[in-house]
Tab-separated table of C-alpha atoms and ligand atoms in Angstrom:
chain	number	residue	atom	x	y	z
S	1	MET	CA	-14.790	12.717	0.982
S	2	ILE	CA	-11.603	10.925	2.020
S	3	CYS	CA	-11.036	9.553	5.511
S	4	TYR	CA	-7.853	8.397	7.181
S	5	LEU	CA	-5.937	8.640	10.404
S	6	ILE	CA	-2.836	10.749	10.758
S	7	ASN	CA	-0.635	9.935	13.720
S	8	ALA	CA	1.928	12.667	14.295
S	9	ASP	CA	4.216	13.160	17.262
S	10	VAL	CA	4.163	16.878	16.797
S	11	TYR	CA	1.212	18.725	15.353
S	12	PHE	CA	2.040	20.834	12.362
S	13	PRO	CA	-0.156	22.545	9.799
S	14	VAL	CA	-1.398	20.088	7.226
S	15	TYR	CA	-2.548	21.304	3.854
S	16	ILE	CA	-4.195	18.463	2.003
S	17	PHE	CA	-5.866	18.744	-1.341
S	18	LEU	CA	-9.064	17.028	-0.298
S	19	SER	CA	-10.376	16.816	-3.810
S	20	ALA	CA	-7.074	15.448	-5.126
S	21	GLN	CA	-7.350	17.711	-8.119
S	22	LYS	CA	-4.135	18.583	-9.859
S	23	GLY	CA	-3.390	22.252	-9.467
S	24	GLU	CA	-0.618	24.239	-11.086
S	25	ILE	CA	2.447	22.364	-12.299
S	26	VAL	CA	4.970	22.087	-9.502
S	27	GLY	CA	7.502	19.669	-10.982
S	28	ILE	CA	7.481	16.832	-8.444
S	29	ARG	CA	9.205	13.611	-9.499
S	30	ILE	CA	9.611	10.145	-8.058
S	31	LYS	CA	13.364	10.274	-7.648
S	32	GLY	CA	14.022	6.916	-6.023
S	33	THR	CA	12.298	3.660	-5.116
S	34	GLY	CA	13.172	0.881	-2.688
S	35	ARG	CA	11.728	-2.237	-1.107
S	36	TYR	CA	12.467	-4.621	1.695
S	37	ILE	CA	11.213	-8.184	1.646
S	38	PRO	CA	11.841	-10.351	4.713
S	39	GLU	CA	13.907	-13.452	4.084
S	40	LYS	CA	11.634	-16.160	5.435
S	41	ILE	CA	9.223	-17.694	2.930
S	42	LEU	CA	5.994	-19.389	3.930
S	43	SER	CA	4.768	-21.560	1.054
S	44	ASN	CA	1.327	-23.023	0.444
S	45	ASP	CA	2.850	-26.405	1.276
S	46	ASP	CA	3.867	-25.026	4.680
S	47	LEU	CA	0.307	-23.765	5.247
S	48	GLU	CA	-1.122	-27.191	4.382
S	49	LYS	CA	0.644	-28.425	7.524
S	50	MET	CA	-0.881	-25.658	9.665
S	51	VAL	CA	-4.564	-25.484	8.612
S	52	ASP	CA	-7.054	-27.471	6.566
S	53	THR	CA	-6.162	-26.026	3.161
S	54	SER	CA	-4.376	-26.986	-0.035
S	55	ASP	CA	-1.996	-25.440	-2.515
S	56	GLU	CA	-4.641	-26.092	-5.165
S	57	TRP	CA	-7.350	-24.132	-3.248
S	58	ILE	CA	-5.054	-21.197	-2.478
S	59	VAL	CA	-3.688	-20.892	-6.018
S	60	THR	CA	-7.072	-21.267	-7.694
S	61	ARG	CA	-8.919	-18.862	-5.366
S	62	THR	CA	-6.180	-16.264	-4.834
S	63	GLY	CA	-3.188	-16.798	-7.158
S	64	ILE	CA	-0.861	-16.801	-4.133
S	65	LYS	CA	1.941	-19.382	-4.057
S	66	GLU	CA	4.066	-18.027	-1.242
S	67	ARG	CA	4.461	-15.047	1.044
S	68	HIS	CA	7.351	-13.609	3.100
S	69	ILE	CA	7.186	-13.460	6.870
S	70	ALA	CA	9.104	-11.018	9.058
S	71	ALA	CA	11.219	-12.400	11.895
S	72	ASP	CA	9.632	-12.348	15.362
S	73	ASP	CA	11.851	-9.470	16.464
S	74	GLU	CA	11.552	-7.576	13.174
S	75	THR	CA	9.217	-4.581	13.396
S	76	THR	CA	7.363	-2.559	10.811
S	77	SER	CA	9.787	0.336	11.352
S	78	ASP	CA	12.766	-2.015	10.800
S	79	MET	CA	11.346	-3.018	7.425
S	80	ALA	CA	10.325	0.547	6.577
S	81	ALA	CA	13.815	1.836	7.377
S	82	LYS	CA	15.439	-0.777	5.131
S	83	ALA	CA	13.121	0.092	2.241
S	84	ALA	CA	13.762	3.798	2.880
S	85	LYS	CA	17.538	3.317	2.749
S	86	ALA	CA	17.177	1.494	-0.572
S	87	ALA	CA	15.033	4.339	-1.947
S	88	LEU	CA	17.501	6.991	-0.753
S	89	GLU	CA	20.361	5.131	-2.412
S	90	ASN	CA	18.330	4.771	-5.601
S	91	ALA	CA	17.612	8.520	-5.519
S	92	GLY	CA	21.265	9.323	-4.879
S	93	ILE	CA	20.550	11.423	-1.797
S	94	THR	CA	21.237	11.100	1.917
S	95	ALA	CA	18.711	10.837	4.752
S	96	ASP	CA	19.517	14.300	6.116
S	97	MET	CA	18.141	15.791	2.889
S	98	ILE	CA	14.608	14.542	3.632
S	99	ASP	CA	12.077	17.201	4.746
S	100	LEU	CA	9.117	14.998	5.671
S	101	ILE	CA	8.460	11.305	6.311
S	102	ILE	CA	5.037	9.691	5.859
S	103	VAL	CA	4.564	6.028	6.729
S	104	SER	CA	1.421	4.258	5.643
S	105	THR	CA	0.702	1.282	7.887
S	106	VAL	CA	-2.015	-0.610	9.747
S	107	THR	CA	0.636	-2.437	11.740
S	108	PRO	CA	2.565	0.335	13.512
S	109	ASP	CA	5.262	-0.648	16.013
S	110	HIS	CA	3.179	1.118	18.708
S	111	ALA	CA	-0.036	3.120	19.016
S	112	PHE	CA	2.432	5.946	19.550
S	113	PRO	CA	5.048	7.144	18.813
S	114	SER	CA	4.455	7.037	15.098
S	115	THR	CA	6.348	4.478	13.042
S	116	ALA	CA	7.534	7.385	10.877
S	117	ALA	CA	9.354	8.911	13.861
S	118	LEU	CA	11.105	5.586	14.493
S	119	VAL	CA	12.099	5.414	10.834
S	120	GLN	CA	13.518	8.936	11.037
S	121	LYS	CA	15.885	7.797	13.787
S	122	LYS	CA	16.774	4.483	12.112
S	123	ILE	CA	17.773	6.058	8.808
S	124	GLY	CA	19.522	9.038	10.411
S	125	ALA	CA	17.269	11.716	8.953
S	126	GLY	CA	17.256	15.191	10.510
S	127	LYS	CA	14.512	16.579	12.720
S	128	CYS	CA	11.966	16.605	9.905
S	129	PRO	CA	8.237	16.189	10.589
S	130	CYS	CA	7.040	12.591	10.598
S	131	PHE	CA	3.628	11.018	10.726
S	132	ASP	CA	1.801	7.785	10.021
S	133	GLN	CA	-1.195	7.658	7.722
S	134	GLU	CA	-3.754	4.871	7.964
S	135	ALA	CA	-6.050	3.965	5.097
S	136	ALA	CA	-5.394	0.212	5.182
S	137	CYS	CA	-4.417	-1.292	1.819
S	138	SER	CA	-5.154	2.016	0.073
S	139	GLY	CA	-2.681	3.708	2.404
S	140	LEU	CA	0.256	4.065	0.049
S	141	LEU	CA	-1.797	5.864	-2.601
S	142	TYR	CA	-3.404	8.004	0.098
S	143	ALA	CA	0.116	8.875	1.297
S	144	PHE	CA	1.231	9.773	-2.227
S	145	ASN	CA	-1.786	12.040	-2.424
S	146	THR	CA	-1.004	13.660	0.927
S	147	ALA	CA	2.661	14.100	0.022
S	148	TYR	CA	1.753	15.736	-3.261
S	149	GLY	CA	-0.625	18.116	-1.508
S	150	LEU	CA	1.975	19.080	1.083
S	151	MET	CA	4.735	19.538	-1.477
S	152	ALA	CA	2.532	21.686	-3.707
S	153	SER	CA	1.187	23.709	-0.756
S	154	PRO	CA	2.776	26.832	0.768
S	155	LEU	CA	4.693	24.448	3.060
S	156	ALA	CA	6.626	23.454	-0.085
S	157	TYR	CA	8.394	20.389	1.245
S	158	LYS	CA	11.199	19.687	-1.195
S	159	ARG	CA	11.970	16.021	-0.557
S	160	VAL	CA	9.467	13.644	0.987
S	161	LEU	CA	9.903	10.010	1.922
S	162	VAL	CA	6.683	8.070	1.353
S	163	ILE	CA	6.690	4.554	2.796
S	164	GLY	CA	4.213	1.667	2.860
S	165	ALA	CA	5.237	-0.902	5.471
S	166	GLU	CA	3.333	-3.766	7.015
S	167	LYS	CA	3.848	-6.693	9.327
S	168	MET	CA	0.457	-8.147	8.409
S	169	THR	CA	1.331	-11.489	9.945
S	170	SER	CA	1.153	-9.807	13.378
S	171	LEU	CA	-2.618	-9.497	12.785
S	172	VAL	CA	-3.126	-12.974	11.358
S	173	ASP	CA	-4.859	-15.778	13.215
S	174	TRP	CA	-2.846	-18.787	12.088
S	175	THR	CA	-5.771	-21.084	12.855
S	176	ASP	CA	-8.192	-19.226	10.522
S	177	ARG	CA	-7.750	-20.709	7.058
S	178	SER	CA	-9.968	-18.098	5.436
S	179	THR	CA	-7.478	-15.302	6.191
S	180	CYS	CA	-4.085	-16.753	7.131
S	181	VAL	CA	-3.286	-17.859	3.584
S	182	LEU	CA	-3.686	-14.337	2.204
S	183	PHE	CA	-1.186	-12.025	3.853
S	184	GLY	CA	2.558	-11.348	3.908
S	185	ASP	CA	5.046	-8.818	5.306
S	186	ALA	CA	7.084	-6.212	3.401
S	187	ALA	CA	7.909	-2.532	2.937
S	188	ALA	CA	8.357	-0.188	0.000
S	189	ALA	CA	9.595	3.394	-0.079
S	190	PHE	CA	9.733	6.366	-2.417
S	191	VAL	CA	11.705	9.600	-2.504
S	192	LEU	CA	9.613	12.384	-4.009
S	193	GLU	CA	11.463	15.515	-5.012
S	194	ASN	CA	10.405	18.954	-6.107
S	195	ASP	CA	13.468	20.140	-7.985
S	196	GLY	CA	12.108	23.678	-8.334
S	197	ASN	CA	12.405	23.523	-12.106
S	198	PRO	CA	9.156	24.604	-13.798
S	199	GLU	CA	10.183	22.541	-16.829
S	200	THR	CA	10.120	19.303	-14.821
S	201	GLU	CA	7.019	17.300	-15.595
S	202	ASP	CA	4.983	16.284	-12.555
S	203	TYR	CA	4.715	12.620	-11.677
S	204	TYR	CA	1.149	13.205	-10.502
S	205	VAL	CA	-1.227	13.233	-13.456
S	206	ALA	CA	-4.485	12.598	-11.602
S	207	GLY	CA	-5.735	10.966	-8.430
S	208	GLU	CA	-8.939	9.659	-6.939
S	209	VAL	CA	-9.370	8.740	-3.281
S	210	GLY	CA	-12.483	7.768	-1.415
S	211	ALA	CA	-13.993	5.855	1.470
S	212	ASP	CA	-17.313	4.417	2.594
S	213	GLY	CA	-17.623	3.903	6.340
S	214	GLU	CA	-20.863	1.980	5.812
S	215	TRP	CA	-18.664	-1.027	5.086
S	216	ALA	CA	-16.313	-0.606	8.054
S	217	ASP	CA	-17.340	-3.950	9.564
S	218	ILE	CA	-16.429	-6.261	6.700
S	219	LEU	CA	-12.675	-5.987	7.253
S	220	ARG	CA	-11.359	-5.066	10.681
S	221	VAL	CA	-9.432	-5.902	13.818
S	222	PRO	CA	-12.178	-5.796	16.484
S	223	ALA	CA	-10.117	-5.397	19.678
S	224	GLY	CA	-7.082	-3.426	20.804
S	225	GLY	CA	-8.482	0.065	20.253
S	226	THR	CA	-10.838	2.235	22.282
S	227	ALA	CA	-13.910	0.360	21.025
S	228	MET	CA	-12.667	-2.798	22.702
S	229	PRO	CA	-9.534	-2.234	24.775
S	230	PRO	CA	-7.262	-5.263	25.024
S	231	SER	CA	-8.004	-7.653	27.872
S	232	HIS	CA	-7.526	-11.331	28.687
S	233	GLU	CA	-11.030	-11.899	27.325
S	234	THR	CA	-10.370	-10.205	23.979
S	235	VAL	CA	-7.159	-12.168	23.549
S	236	ASP	CA	-8.823	-15.459	24.506
S	237	ALA	CA	-11.546	-14.727	21.964
S	238	LYS	CA	-8.881	-13.891	19.339
S	239	LEU	CA	-10.447	-10.488	18.766
S	240	HIS	CA	-7.036	-8.866	18.283
S	241	TYR	CA	-6.752	-10.661	14.939
S	242	LEU	CA	-7.945	-9.559	11.527
S	243	LYS	CA	-11.505	-10.570	10.603
S	244	MET	CA	-12.845	-10.379	7.078
S	245	GLY	CA	-16.026	-11.015	5.160
S	246	GLY	CA	-14.165	-12.398	2.152
S	247	PRO	CA	-16.819	-12.520	-0.593
S	248	LYS	CA	-18.238	-9.062	0.225
S	249	THR	CA	-14.737	-7.574	0.323
S	250	PHE	CA	-14.033	-9.225	-3.020
S	251	HIS	CA	-17.133	-7.680	-4.568
S	252	MET	CA	-16.438	-4.193	-3.191
S	253	ALA	CA	-12.803	-4.415	-4.267
S	254	VAL	CA	-13.671	-5.029	-7.909
S	255	LEU	CA	-16.280	-2.284	-7.905
S	256	SER	CA	-14.259	0.391	-6.119
S	257	MET	CA	-10.979	-0.172	-7.970
S	258	THR	CA	-12.679	-0.195	-11.369
S	259	ASN	CA	-14.603	2.994	-10.590
S	260	ALA	CA	-11.526	4.752	-9.168
S	261	CYS	CA	-9.499	3.885	-12.283
S	262	ARG	CA	-12.233	5.116	-14.584
S	263	ALA	CA	-12.489	8.374	-12.606
S	264	VAL	CA	-8.747	9.001	-12.883
S	265	LEU	CA	-8.712	8.289	-16.616
S	266	GLU	CA	-11.668	10.608	-17.128
S	267	LYS	CA	-10.233	13.427	-14.972
S	268	SER	CA	-6.989	13.381	-16.915
S	269	GLY	CA	-8.553	12.781	-20.332
S	270	THR	CA	-6.414	9.671	-20.759
S	271	ASP	CA	-7.283	6.769	-23.045
S	272	VAL	CA	-6.805	3.548	-21.130
S	273	GLN	CA	-4.808	2.156	-24.065
S	274	ASP	CA	-2.155	4.834	-23.439
S	275	VAL	CA	-1.442	3.346	-20.008
S	276	THR	CA	1.909	1.516	-20.004
S	277	TRP	CA	1.415	-0.454	-16.777
S	278	ALA	CA	-1.590	-1.098	-14.608
S	279	VAL	CA	-0.473	-1.719	-11.041
S	280	PRO	CA	-3.350	-2.922	-8.878
S	281	HIS	CA	-3.206	-3.709	-5.175
S	282	GLN	CA	-2.057	-7.334	-4.995
S	283	ALA	CA	-4.721	-8.951	-2.816
S	284	ASN	CA	-6.142	-11.658	-5.015
S	285	ARG	CA	-5.402	-12.614	-8.630
S	286	ARG	CA	-9.113	-13.026	-9.324
S	287	ILE	CA	-9.877	-9.475	-8.131
S	288	ILE	CA	-7.056	-8.152	-10.323
S	289	ASP	CA	-8.278	-10.120	-13.375
S	290	ALA	CA	-11.846	-8.879	-12.879
S	291	VAL	CA	-10.731	-5.218	-12.707
S	292	ALA	CA	-8.358	-5.588	-15.676
S	293	GLU	CA	-11.088	-7.176	-17.749
S	294	ARG	CA	-13.554	-4.394	-16.963
S	295	LEU	CA	-10.942	-1.769	-17.904
S	296	GLY	CA	-9.973	-3.717	-21.015
S	297	ILE	CA	-6.238	-3.893	-20.284
S	298	PRO	CA	-5.426	-7.410	-19.010
S	299	GLU	CA	-2.123	-7.487	-20.901
S	300	LYS	CA	-0.832	-4.359	-19.115
S	301	VAL	CA	-1.257	-5.604	-15.573
S	302	TYR	CA	1.791	-6.113	-13.356
S	303	LEU	CA	1.482	-9.101	-11.029
S	304	ASN	CA	3.499	-10.398	-8.112
S	305	VAL	CA	0.729	-11.588	-5.784
S	306	ASP	CA	1.977	-15.155	-6.363
S	307	ARG	CA	5.266	-14.308	-4.576
S	308	TYR	CA	4.182	-12.003	-1.755
S	309	GLY	CA	0.464	-12.404	-1.088
S	310	ASN	CA	-1.335	-9.334	0.223
S	311	THR	CA	1.172	-6.963	1.846
S	312	SER	CA	-1.437	-4.214	2.336
S	313	SER	CA	0.050	-0.737	1.896
S	314	ALA	CA	3.402	-2.150	0.738
S	315	SER	CA	1.913	-4.030	-2.196
S	316	ILE	CA	1.742	-1.374	-4.938
S	317	GLY	CA	5.099	-0.028	-3.777
S	318	ILE	CA	6.805	-3.383	-4.247
S	319	CYS	CA	5.385	-3.598	-7.780
S	320	LEU	CA	6.620	-0.109	-8.666
S	321	ASP	CA	10.084	-0.794	-7.272
S	322	GLU	CA	10.318	-4.093	-9.149
S	323	LEU	CA	9.246	-2.391	-12.374
S	324	ASN	CA	11.687	0.461	-11.828
S	325	ARG	CA	14.703	-1.654	-10.950
S	326	SER	CA	14.127	-4.205	-13.691
S	327	GLY	CA	14.125	-1.428	-16.311
S	328	LYS	CA	10.532	-2.094	-17.298
S	329	LEU	CA	9.596	1.509	-16.599
S	330	LYS	CA	10.862	4.261	-18.895
S	331	ARG	CA	10.715	7.981	-18.331
S	332	GLY	CA	7.340	9.217	-19.574
S	333	ASP	CA	5.528	5.900	-19.141
S	334	LEU	CA	2.018	6.145	-17.723
S	335	VAL	CA	1.302	3.956	-14.693
S	336	LEU	CA	-2.240	3.438	-13.434
S	337	ALA	CA	-2.147	2.300	-9.801
S	338	ALA	CA	-5.286	1.324	-7.889
S	339	SER	CA	-6.101	-0.054	-4.471
S	340	PHE	CA	-8.846	-0.742	-1.965
S	341	GLY	CA	-8.819	-1.689	1.677
S	342	ALA	CA	-10.488	-1.638	5.054
S	343	GLY	CA	-12.626	1.375	5.752
S	344	LEU	CA	-13.638	0.716	3.054
S	345	THR	CA	-11.126	2.897	1.306
S	346	TRP	CA	-10.126	3.080	-2.324
S	347	ALA	CA	-7.652	5.058	-4.365
S	348	ALA	CA	-6.289	5.310	-7.867
S	349	MET	CA	-3.460	7.385	-9.215
S	350	LEU	CA	-2.160	8.008	-12.711
S	351	ILE	CA	1.600	8.508	-12.604
S	352	ARG	CA	3.875	9.866	-15.325
S	353	TRP	CA	7.171	8.041	-14.682
H	1	UT7	O1	-6.679	-5.987	0.862
H	1	UT7	C1	-8.012	-6.288	1.148
H	1	UT7	C2	-8.031	-7.612	1.823
H	1	UT7	N1	-8.938	-8.602	1.431
H	1	UT7	C3	-9.118	-9.165	0.209
H	1	UT7	O2	-8.740	-8.705	-0.811
H	1	UT7	C4	-9.867	-10.439	0.180
H	1	UT7	C5	-11.044	-10.452	-0.738
H	1	UT7	N2	-11.683	-11.737	-0.744
H	1	UT7	C6	-11.084	-12.814	-1.310
H	1	UT7	O3	-10.001	-12.735	-1.820
H	1	UT7	C7	-11.865	-14.114	-1.303
H	1	UT7	O4	-13.164	-13.894	-0.837
H	1	UT7	C8	-11.166	-15.221	-0.449
H	1	UT7	C9	-9.904	-15.681	-1.138
H	1	UT7	C10	-10.867	-14.706	0.934
H	1	UT7	C11	-12.108	-16.417	-0.340
H	1	UT7	O5	-12.441	-16.897	-1.617
H	1	UT7	P1	-13.969	-17.195	-1.969
H	1	UT7	O6	-13.974	-17.765	-3.318
H	1	UT7	O7	-14.726	-15.919	-1.749
H	1	UT7	O8	-14.324	-18.310	-0.913
H	1	UT7	P2	-15.445	-18.304	0.235
H	1	UT7	O9	-15.071	-17.378	1.335
H	1	UT7	O10	-16.789	-18.104	-0.420
H	1	UT7	O11	-15.336	-19.793	0.722
H	1	UT7	C12	-15.606	-20.889	-0.133
H	1	UT7	C13	-15.266	-22.157	0.610
H	1	UT7	C14	-15.838	-22.241	2.027
H	1	UT7	O12	-16.239	-23.554	2.263
H	1	UT7	P3	-17.776	-23.979	2.188
H	1	UT7	O13	-18.479	-23.131	3.177
H	1	UT7	O14	-18.183	-23.721	0.778
H	1	UT7	O15	-17.732	-25.428	2.555
H	1	UT7	C15	-14.667	-21.921	2.897
H	1	UT7	O16	-14.764	-22.513	4.165
H	1	UT7	O17	-13.851	-22.278	0.752
H	1	UT7	C16	-13.541	-22.548	2.118
H	1	UT7	N3	-12.235	-21.973	2.430
H	1	UT7	C17	-11.099	-22.658	2.268
H	1	UT7	N4	-10.861	-23.908	1.840
H	1	UT7	C18	-9.573	-24.295	1.771
H	1	UT7	C19	-11.956	-20.732	2.875
H	1	UT7	N5	-10.637	-20.600	3.005
H	1	UT7	C20	-10.074	-21.776	2.633
H	1	UT7	C21	-8.752	-22.250	2.554
H	1	UT7	N6	-8.552	-23.504	2.121
H	1	UT7	N7	-7.693	-21.482	2.876
């Protein structure tokens, strides 16, 4: 079973392929990609001045050298809108041609309205449906899955904007060295298009999504929701910040991403050696290496965790946009993307570029 939160301003019928099985060929392509990376860089040297840590510890344990930090007045929807504009330009279409906007985020501008609705206004899209989807770091792949289901359903959305956007630093306790070195801010966006041509080969080869609520406590923000509404006490106790059981999360990440990748390869009958690029969630270089080793494809892994840290649901999107814009992805290439996150959630998707 898959679990996630959908935050929509207006309820509308949602048809989701819960099993994420590929149905009949519908000809949906990734038509454009975009990213937005905030200007300000926070290096490991900078962090050494803030907490008891070292560049050596951070690089050895995580592979992260620097991360980008959004400006104080820069919101998740600001970043999402900039990434969306880049994706629209890359796709060669205008915002009014979009039929649906899905934003994956754990750092929405507000509890409501949805960040997707704010993006709609900022990019000048029409009155299309908009909602946020929350599956933590697995959110972007969950959103791809949802978008595919909605486009292939009787609703038949033609062009969908899928965005992963996070201001993770808004959840970071800058006095907690075990978490503050890990995260960064960014957004990535995709235009998916069903061109109506039965000859068009689908981008979606196979997908696997899952969750295990038994592990909900190992990565969470304790306060701010209905379980612990915000108060002076919760703020004083820093309960509105992200808390993580690092080693357990590490272990579950390796396990769940490896299993999800294997499931996708098996479902689609794909030999792992036919994969052109493996694009794992960029949380920790050691997690990525462990998964790549188990799958037997270390040389195919795309890495940028050194430059951005963990940007949650933006992370795989940034990788795909970098690959696309640098010409490292050719039509027909097979991309194996995989992620895990709070929930715990996990997801993998095999994409035909
Ligand atoms: O998208 C999902 C989000 N989460 C993740 O992907 C994170 C998964 N977990 C990890 O990446 C790793 O567990 C961490 C990088 C968070 C931690 O690495 P670790 O090798 O599991 O270290 P640890 O938590 O077992 O801590 C080892 C030591 C501890 O000191 P003692 O108790 O051995 O004296 C920590 O206090 O390292 C210490 N430590 C640090 N030292 C210097 C923890 N953070 C730091 C730090 N600088 N920033």
